[in-house]
Short mmCIF file of C-alpha atoms and ligand atoms in Angstrom, two decimals:
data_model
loop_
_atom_site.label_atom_id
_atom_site.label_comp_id
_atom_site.label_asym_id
_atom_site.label_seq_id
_atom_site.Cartn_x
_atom_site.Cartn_y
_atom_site.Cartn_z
CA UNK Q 1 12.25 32.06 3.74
CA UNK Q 2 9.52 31.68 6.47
CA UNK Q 3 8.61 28.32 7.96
CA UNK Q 4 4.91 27.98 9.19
CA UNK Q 5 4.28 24.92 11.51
CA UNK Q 6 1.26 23.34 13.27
CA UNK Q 7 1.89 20.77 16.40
CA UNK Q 8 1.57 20.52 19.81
CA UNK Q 9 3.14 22.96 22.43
CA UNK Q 10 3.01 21.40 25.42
CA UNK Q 11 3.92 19.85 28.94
CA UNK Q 12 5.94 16.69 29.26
CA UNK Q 13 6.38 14.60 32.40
CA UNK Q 14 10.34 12.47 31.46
CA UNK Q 15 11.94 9.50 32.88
CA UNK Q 16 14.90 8.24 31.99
CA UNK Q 17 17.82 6.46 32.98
CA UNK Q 18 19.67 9.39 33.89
CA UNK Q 19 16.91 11.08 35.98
CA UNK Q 20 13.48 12.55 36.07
CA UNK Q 21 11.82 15.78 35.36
CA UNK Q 22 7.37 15.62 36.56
CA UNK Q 23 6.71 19.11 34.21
CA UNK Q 24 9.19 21.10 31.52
CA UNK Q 25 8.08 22.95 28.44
CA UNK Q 26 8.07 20.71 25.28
CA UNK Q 27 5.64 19.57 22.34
CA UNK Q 28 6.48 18.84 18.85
CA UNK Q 29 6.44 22.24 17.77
CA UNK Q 30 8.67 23.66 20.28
CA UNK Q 31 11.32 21.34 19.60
CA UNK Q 32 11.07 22.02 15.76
CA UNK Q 33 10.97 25.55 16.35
CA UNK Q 34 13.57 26.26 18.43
CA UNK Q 35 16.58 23.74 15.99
CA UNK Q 36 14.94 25.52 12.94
CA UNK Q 37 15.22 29.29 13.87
CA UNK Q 38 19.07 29.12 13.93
CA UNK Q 39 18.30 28.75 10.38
CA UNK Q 40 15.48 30.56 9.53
CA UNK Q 41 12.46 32.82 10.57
CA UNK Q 42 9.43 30.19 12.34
CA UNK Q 43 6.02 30.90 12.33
CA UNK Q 44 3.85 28.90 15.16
CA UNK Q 45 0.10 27.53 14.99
CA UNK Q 46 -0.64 26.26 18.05
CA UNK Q 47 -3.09 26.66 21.36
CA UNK Q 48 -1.64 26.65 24.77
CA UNK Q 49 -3.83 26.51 28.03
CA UNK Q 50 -4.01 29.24 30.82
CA UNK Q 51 -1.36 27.26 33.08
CA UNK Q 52 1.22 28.08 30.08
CA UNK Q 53 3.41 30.44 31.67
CA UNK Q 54 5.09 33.88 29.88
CA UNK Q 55 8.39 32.63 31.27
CA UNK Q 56 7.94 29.00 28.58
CA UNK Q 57 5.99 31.33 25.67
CA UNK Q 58 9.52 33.60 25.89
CA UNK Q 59 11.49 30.69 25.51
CA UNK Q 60 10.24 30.88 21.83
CA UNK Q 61 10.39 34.82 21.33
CA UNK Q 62 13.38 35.06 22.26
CA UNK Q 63 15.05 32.90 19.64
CA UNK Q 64 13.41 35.01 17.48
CA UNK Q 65 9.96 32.68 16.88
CA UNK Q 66 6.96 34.21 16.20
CA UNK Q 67 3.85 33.31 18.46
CA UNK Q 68 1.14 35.26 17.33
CA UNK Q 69 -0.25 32.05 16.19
CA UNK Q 70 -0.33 30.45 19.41
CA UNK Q 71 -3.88 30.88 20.98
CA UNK Q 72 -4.23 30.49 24.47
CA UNK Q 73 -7.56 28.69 25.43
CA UNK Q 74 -9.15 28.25 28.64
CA UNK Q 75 -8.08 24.81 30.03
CA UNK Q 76 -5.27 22.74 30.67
CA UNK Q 77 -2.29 22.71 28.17
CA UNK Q 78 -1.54 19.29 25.93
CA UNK Q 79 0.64 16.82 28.48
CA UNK Q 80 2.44 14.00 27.66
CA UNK Q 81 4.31 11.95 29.83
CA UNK Q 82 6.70 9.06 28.81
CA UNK Q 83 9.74 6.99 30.09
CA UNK Q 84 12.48 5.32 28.38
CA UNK Q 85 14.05 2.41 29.00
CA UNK Q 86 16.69 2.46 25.65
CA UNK Q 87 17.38 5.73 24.16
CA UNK Q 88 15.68 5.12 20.81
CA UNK Q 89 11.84 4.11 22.13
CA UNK Q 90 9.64 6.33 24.15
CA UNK Q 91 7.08 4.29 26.07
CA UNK Q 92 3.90 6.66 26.64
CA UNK Q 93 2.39 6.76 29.59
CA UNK Q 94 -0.06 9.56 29.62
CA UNK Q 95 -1.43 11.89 26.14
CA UNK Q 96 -3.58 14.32 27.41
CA UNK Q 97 -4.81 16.77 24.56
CA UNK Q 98 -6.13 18.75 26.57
CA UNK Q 99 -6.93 22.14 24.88
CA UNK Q 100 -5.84 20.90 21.24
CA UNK Q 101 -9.23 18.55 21.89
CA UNK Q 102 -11.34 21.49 20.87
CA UNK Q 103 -8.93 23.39 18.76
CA UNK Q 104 -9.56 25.08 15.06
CA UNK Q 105 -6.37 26.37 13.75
CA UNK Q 106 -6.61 30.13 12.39
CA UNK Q 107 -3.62 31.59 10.32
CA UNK Q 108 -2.60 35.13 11.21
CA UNK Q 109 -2.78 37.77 8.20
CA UNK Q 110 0.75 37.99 8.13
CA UNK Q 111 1.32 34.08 8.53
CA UNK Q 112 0.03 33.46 4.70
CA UNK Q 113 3.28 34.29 2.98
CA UNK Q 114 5.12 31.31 4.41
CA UNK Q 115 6.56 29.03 2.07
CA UNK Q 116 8.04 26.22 3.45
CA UNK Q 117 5.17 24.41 5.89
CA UNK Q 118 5.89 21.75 8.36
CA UNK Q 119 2.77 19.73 9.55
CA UNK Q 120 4.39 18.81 13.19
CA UNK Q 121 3.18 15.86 14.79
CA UNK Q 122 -0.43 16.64 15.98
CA UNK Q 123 -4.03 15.15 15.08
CA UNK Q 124 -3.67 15.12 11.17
CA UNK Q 125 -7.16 16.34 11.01
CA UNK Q 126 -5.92 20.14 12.29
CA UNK Q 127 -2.64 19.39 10.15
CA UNK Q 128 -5.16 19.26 7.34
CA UNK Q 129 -7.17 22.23 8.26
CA UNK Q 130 -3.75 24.36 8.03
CA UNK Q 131 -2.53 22.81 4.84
CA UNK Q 132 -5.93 23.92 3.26
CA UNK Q 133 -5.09 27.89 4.46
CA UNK Q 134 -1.95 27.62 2.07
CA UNK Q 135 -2.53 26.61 -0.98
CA UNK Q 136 0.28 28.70 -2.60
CA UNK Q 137 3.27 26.86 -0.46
CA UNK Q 138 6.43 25.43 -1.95
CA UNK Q 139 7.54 22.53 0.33
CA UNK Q 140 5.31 20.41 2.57
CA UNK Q 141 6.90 18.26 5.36
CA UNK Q 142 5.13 16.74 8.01
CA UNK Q 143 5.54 13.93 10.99
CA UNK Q 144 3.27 11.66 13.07
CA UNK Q 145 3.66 9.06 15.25
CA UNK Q 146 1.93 5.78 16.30
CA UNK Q 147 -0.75 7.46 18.23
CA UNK Q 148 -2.07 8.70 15.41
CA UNK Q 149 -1.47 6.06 12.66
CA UNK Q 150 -3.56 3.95 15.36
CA UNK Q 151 -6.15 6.06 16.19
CA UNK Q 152 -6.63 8.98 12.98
CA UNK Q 153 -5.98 6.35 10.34
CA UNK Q 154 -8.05 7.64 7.56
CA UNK Q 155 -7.46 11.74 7.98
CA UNK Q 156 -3.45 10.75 8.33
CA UNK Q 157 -3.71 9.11 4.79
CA UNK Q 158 -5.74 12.24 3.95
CA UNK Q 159 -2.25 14.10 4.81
CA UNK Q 160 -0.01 11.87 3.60
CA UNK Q 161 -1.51 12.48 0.21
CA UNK Q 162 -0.01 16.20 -0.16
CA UNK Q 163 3.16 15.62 1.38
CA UNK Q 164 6.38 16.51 -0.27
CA UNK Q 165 8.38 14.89 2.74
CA UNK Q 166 7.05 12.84 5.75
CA UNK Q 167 9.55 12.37 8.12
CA UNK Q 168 8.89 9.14 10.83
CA UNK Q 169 11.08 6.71 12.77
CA UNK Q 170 11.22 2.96 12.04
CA UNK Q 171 8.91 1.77 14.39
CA UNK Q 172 6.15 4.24 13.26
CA UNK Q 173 7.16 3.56 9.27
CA UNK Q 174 6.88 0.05 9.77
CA UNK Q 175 3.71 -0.15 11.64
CA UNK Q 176 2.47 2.51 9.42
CA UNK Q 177 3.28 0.34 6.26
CA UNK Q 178 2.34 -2.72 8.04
CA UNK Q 179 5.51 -4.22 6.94
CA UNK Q 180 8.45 -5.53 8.92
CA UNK Q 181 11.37 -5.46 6.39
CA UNK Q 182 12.13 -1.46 6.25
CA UNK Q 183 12.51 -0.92 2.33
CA UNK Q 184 9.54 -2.71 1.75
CA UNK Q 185 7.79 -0.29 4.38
CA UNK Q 186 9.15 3.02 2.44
CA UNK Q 187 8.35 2.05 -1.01
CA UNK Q 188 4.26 0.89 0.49
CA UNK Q 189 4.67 5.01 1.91
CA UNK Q 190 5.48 6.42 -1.08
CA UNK Q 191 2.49 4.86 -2.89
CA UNK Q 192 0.59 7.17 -0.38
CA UNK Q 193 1.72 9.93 -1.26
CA UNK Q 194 5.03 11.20 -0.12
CA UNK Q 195 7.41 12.06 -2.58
CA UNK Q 196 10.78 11.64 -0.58
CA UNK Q 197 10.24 9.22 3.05
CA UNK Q 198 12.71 10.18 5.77
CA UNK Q 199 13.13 7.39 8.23
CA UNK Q 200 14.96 8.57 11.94
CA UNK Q 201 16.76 5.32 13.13
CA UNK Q 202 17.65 6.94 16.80
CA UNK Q 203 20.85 6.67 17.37
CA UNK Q 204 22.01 5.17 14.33
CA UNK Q 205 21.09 8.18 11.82
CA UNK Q 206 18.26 8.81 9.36
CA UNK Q 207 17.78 7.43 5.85
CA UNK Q 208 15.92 9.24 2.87
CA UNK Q 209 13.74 6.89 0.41
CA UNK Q 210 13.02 9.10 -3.13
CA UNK Q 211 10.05 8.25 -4.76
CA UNK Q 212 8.82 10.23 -7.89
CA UNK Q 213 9.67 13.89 -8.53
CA UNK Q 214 11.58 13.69 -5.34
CA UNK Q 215 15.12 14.79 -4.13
CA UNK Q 216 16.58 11.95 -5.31
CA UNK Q 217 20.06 12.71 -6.51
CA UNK Q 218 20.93 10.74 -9.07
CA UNK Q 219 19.42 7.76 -11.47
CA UNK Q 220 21.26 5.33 -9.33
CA UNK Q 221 19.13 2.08 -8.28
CA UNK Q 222 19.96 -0.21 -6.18
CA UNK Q 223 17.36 -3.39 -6.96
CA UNK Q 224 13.55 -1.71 -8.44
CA UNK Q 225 13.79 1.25 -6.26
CA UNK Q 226 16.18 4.50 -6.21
CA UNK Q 227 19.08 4.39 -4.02
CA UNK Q 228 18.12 5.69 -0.44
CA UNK Q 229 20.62 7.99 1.20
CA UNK Q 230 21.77 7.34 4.36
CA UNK Q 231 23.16 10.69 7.07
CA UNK Q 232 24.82 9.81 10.30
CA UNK Q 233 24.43 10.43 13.91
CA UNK Q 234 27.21 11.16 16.29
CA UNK Q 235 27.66 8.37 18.96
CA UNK Q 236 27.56 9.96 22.08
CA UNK Q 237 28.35 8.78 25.45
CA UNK Q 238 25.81 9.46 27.03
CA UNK Q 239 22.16 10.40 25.97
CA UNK Q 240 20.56 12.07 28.97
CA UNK Q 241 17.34 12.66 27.94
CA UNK Q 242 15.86 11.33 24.33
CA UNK Q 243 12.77 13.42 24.28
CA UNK Q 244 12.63 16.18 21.21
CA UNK Q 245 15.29 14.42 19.17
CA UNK Q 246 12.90 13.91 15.80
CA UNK Q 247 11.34 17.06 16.19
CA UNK Q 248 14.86 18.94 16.98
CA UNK Q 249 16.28 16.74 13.82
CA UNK Q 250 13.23 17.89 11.40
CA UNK Q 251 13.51 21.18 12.58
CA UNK Q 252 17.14 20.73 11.68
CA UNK Q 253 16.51 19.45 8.59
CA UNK Q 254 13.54 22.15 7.11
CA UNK Q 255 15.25 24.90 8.79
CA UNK Q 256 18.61 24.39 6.97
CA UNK Q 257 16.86 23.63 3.67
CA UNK Q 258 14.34 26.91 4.02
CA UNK Q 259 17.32 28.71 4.24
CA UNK Q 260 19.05 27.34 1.21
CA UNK Q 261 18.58 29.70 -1.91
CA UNK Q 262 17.80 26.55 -4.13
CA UNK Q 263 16.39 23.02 -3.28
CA UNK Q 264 18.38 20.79 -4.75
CA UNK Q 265 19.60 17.10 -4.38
CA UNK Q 266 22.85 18.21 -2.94
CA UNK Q 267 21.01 20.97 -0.21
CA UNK Q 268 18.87 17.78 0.75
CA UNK Q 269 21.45 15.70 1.65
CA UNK Q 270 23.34 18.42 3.98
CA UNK Q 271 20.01 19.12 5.17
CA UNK Q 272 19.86 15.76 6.78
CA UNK Q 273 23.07 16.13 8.17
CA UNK Q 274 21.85 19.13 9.71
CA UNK Q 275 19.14 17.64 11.19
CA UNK Q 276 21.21 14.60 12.84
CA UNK Q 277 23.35 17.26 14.17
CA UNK Q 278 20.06 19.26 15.75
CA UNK Q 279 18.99 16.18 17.14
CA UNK Q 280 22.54 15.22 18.47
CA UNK Q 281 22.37 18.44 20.58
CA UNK Q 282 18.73 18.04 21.86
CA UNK Q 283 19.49 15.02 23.59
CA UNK Q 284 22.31 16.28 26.00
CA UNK Q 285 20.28 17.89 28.50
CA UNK Q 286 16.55 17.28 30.21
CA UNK Q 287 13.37 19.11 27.32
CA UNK Q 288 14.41 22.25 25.41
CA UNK Q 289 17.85 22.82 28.16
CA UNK Q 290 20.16 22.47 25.49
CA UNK Q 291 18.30 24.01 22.47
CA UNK Q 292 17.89 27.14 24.42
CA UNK Q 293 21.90 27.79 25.22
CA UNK Q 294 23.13 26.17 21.78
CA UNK Q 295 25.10 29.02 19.22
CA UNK Q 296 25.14 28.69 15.35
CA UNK Q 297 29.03 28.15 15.77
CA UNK Q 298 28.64 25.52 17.82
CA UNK Q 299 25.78 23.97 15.18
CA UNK Q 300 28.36 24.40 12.33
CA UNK Q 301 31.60 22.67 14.60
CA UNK Q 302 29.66 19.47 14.98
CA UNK Q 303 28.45 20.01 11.15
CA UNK Q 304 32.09 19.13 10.35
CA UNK Q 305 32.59 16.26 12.83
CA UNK Q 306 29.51 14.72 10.63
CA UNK Q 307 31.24 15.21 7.68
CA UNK Q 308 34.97 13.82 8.67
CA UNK Q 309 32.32 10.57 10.47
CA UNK Q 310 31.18 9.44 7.09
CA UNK Q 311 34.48 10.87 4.90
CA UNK Q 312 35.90 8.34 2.53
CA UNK Q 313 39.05 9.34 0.73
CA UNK Q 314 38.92 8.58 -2.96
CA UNK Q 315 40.15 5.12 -3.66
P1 AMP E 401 9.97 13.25 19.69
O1 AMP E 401 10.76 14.22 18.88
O2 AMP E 401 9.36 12.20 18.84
O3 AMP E 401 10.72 12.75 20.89
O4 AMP E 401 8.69 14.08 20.25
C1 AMP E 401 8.57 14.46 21.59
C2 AMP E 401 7.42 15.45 21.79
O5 AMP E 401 6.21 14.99 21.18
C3 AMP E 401 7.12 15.66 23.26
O6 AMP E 401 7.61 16.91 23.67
C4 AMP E 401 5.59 15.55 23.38
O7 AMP E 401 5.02 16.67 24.02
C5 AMP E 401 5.11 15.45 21.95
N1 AMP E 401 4.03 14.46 21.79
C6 AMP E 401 3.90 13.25 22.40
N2 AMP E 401 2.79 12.61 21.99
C7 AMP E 401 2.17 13.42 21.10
C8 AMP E 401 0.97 13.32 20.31
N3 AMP E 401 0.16 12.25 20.37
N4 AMP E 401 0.69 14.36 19.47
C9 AMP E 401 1.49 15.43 19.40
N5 AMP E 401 2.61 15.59 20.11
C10 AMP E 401 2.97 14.60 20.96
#
């Protein structure tokens, strides 16, 4: 099953405590695609300026990712450059959109049998504008983050509204919800339109709230709402460089449940194990270093050590 996704391709400029890298490929939709298409086949919407270089673009071919979606405009590339000074915030210095400041997504011919879409963290007004080219889709997920809730408010509800699963990190659900407490944040979310909330707490794992018609698993409640479910992530000694590790973790995530021949409660939950263990690999190594060597074996191996982390032997 084909994934189609929308977000930024791009340049990032990284600090962190374990060194410093000025320019290396990355974007939302990089990361996504390359930790989804050991899963599945990835479709790309994106624009790209003329300093994007064949070397980066084959990056994505040759895991297999289609780029005949990616339009290359005259003008700089999208930059971003951020530090970090703890593993689970980015601090942005610099956005600058660059060529996605003009840009009108166009789906290829061959694009519009994709049914699994992923709305990639990007101005939700072109997120919207590619969500209207498929109306026939089966599961819509989608991300943003605070520069957007601050600044695209109104479109970003707009998108919110169609979403099967929105996938943010505390700080972004809570400011988002205007709420401090976190399960107060998810269940103000869900009003908006998600059905099922994924919250990335960094280091610490992901939890999934279910609101109606969702993936919740069973009737269990825990207080008013349905009982969240919580996947872990691997502690790791050291985290060298913290950039990609949502996007790698959705892309995780939708790529192992594209690939699944039903969606089902149970395919949801090892989907987010899938995506912690994405993420878990992005992280080793400076931008898309470690995504680009990783095998499915190796994928698989750590799948395990996330299932013998949480294991509980019957009582
Ligand atoms: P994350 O997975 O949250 O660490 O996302 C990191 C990626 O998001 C970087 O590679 C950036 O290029 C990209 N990014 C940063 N800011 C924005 C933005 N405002 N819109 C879209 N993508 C962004």
């Amino acid at each position: 099953m084909a994934i189609l996704v929308v977000g930024s391709v791009a340049y990032d400029g990284i600090e962190t405590p374990a060194g410093k890298v000025d320019r290396c490929l990355g974007g939302a939709a990089t990361y996504f695609s390359l930790a989804a298409s050991f899963f599945t086949e990835v479709r790309v919407i994106a624009v790209v300026g003329e300093d994007f270089s064949a070397a980066d673009e084959s990056v994505l071919t040759s895991r297999g990712i289609d780029t005949a979606g990616i339009e290359h405009a005259a003008g700089k590339s999208f930059f971003w450059r951020g530090k970090y000074e703890n593993v689970n915030e980015a601090i942005t210095l610099d956005t600058q959109l660059n060529v996605f400041a003009g840009f009108s997504p166009k789906l290829p011919e061959q694009y519009s049998d994709s049914e699994f879409l992923f709305l990639a963290n990007i101005d939700p007004v072109l997120q919207a504008q590619v969500r209207a080219q498929m109306p026939k889709v089966k599961l819509v997920c989608g991300d943003t983050m605070n520069y957007w809730i601050q600044s695209q408010r109104g479109a970003l509800e707009n998108v919110l509204r169609g979403l099967d699963v929105l996938i943010i990190n505390d700080g972004e659900a809570k400011m988002l919800a205007d709420e401090n407490n976190l399960v107060r944040a998810a269940s103000k979310i869900l009003e908006l339109g998600p059905k099922t909330l994924i919250v990335k707490h960094g280091e610490f794992g992901a939890t999934a709230f279910f609101g109606d018609g969702s993936f919740a698993s069973s009737g269990a409640r825990h207080g008013h709402i349905s009982l969240p479910f919580r996947a872990p992530a691997l502690p790791l000694a050291e985290v060298v460089d913290p950039t990609g590790a949502g996007d790698s973790f959705a892309g995780g995530f939708f790529g192992y449940l594209a690939s699944q021949p039903e969606l089902t409660p149970a395919s949801f939950r090892n989907a987010m194990f899938y995506g912690g263990v994405l993420g878990s690999f992005a992280v080793e190594r400076f931008g898309t270093e470690r995504l680009q060597q990783l095998t499915r074996e190796e994928i698989d191996a750590r799948f395990n050590l996330f299932r013998q982390l949480t294991h509980l032997d019957a009582a």
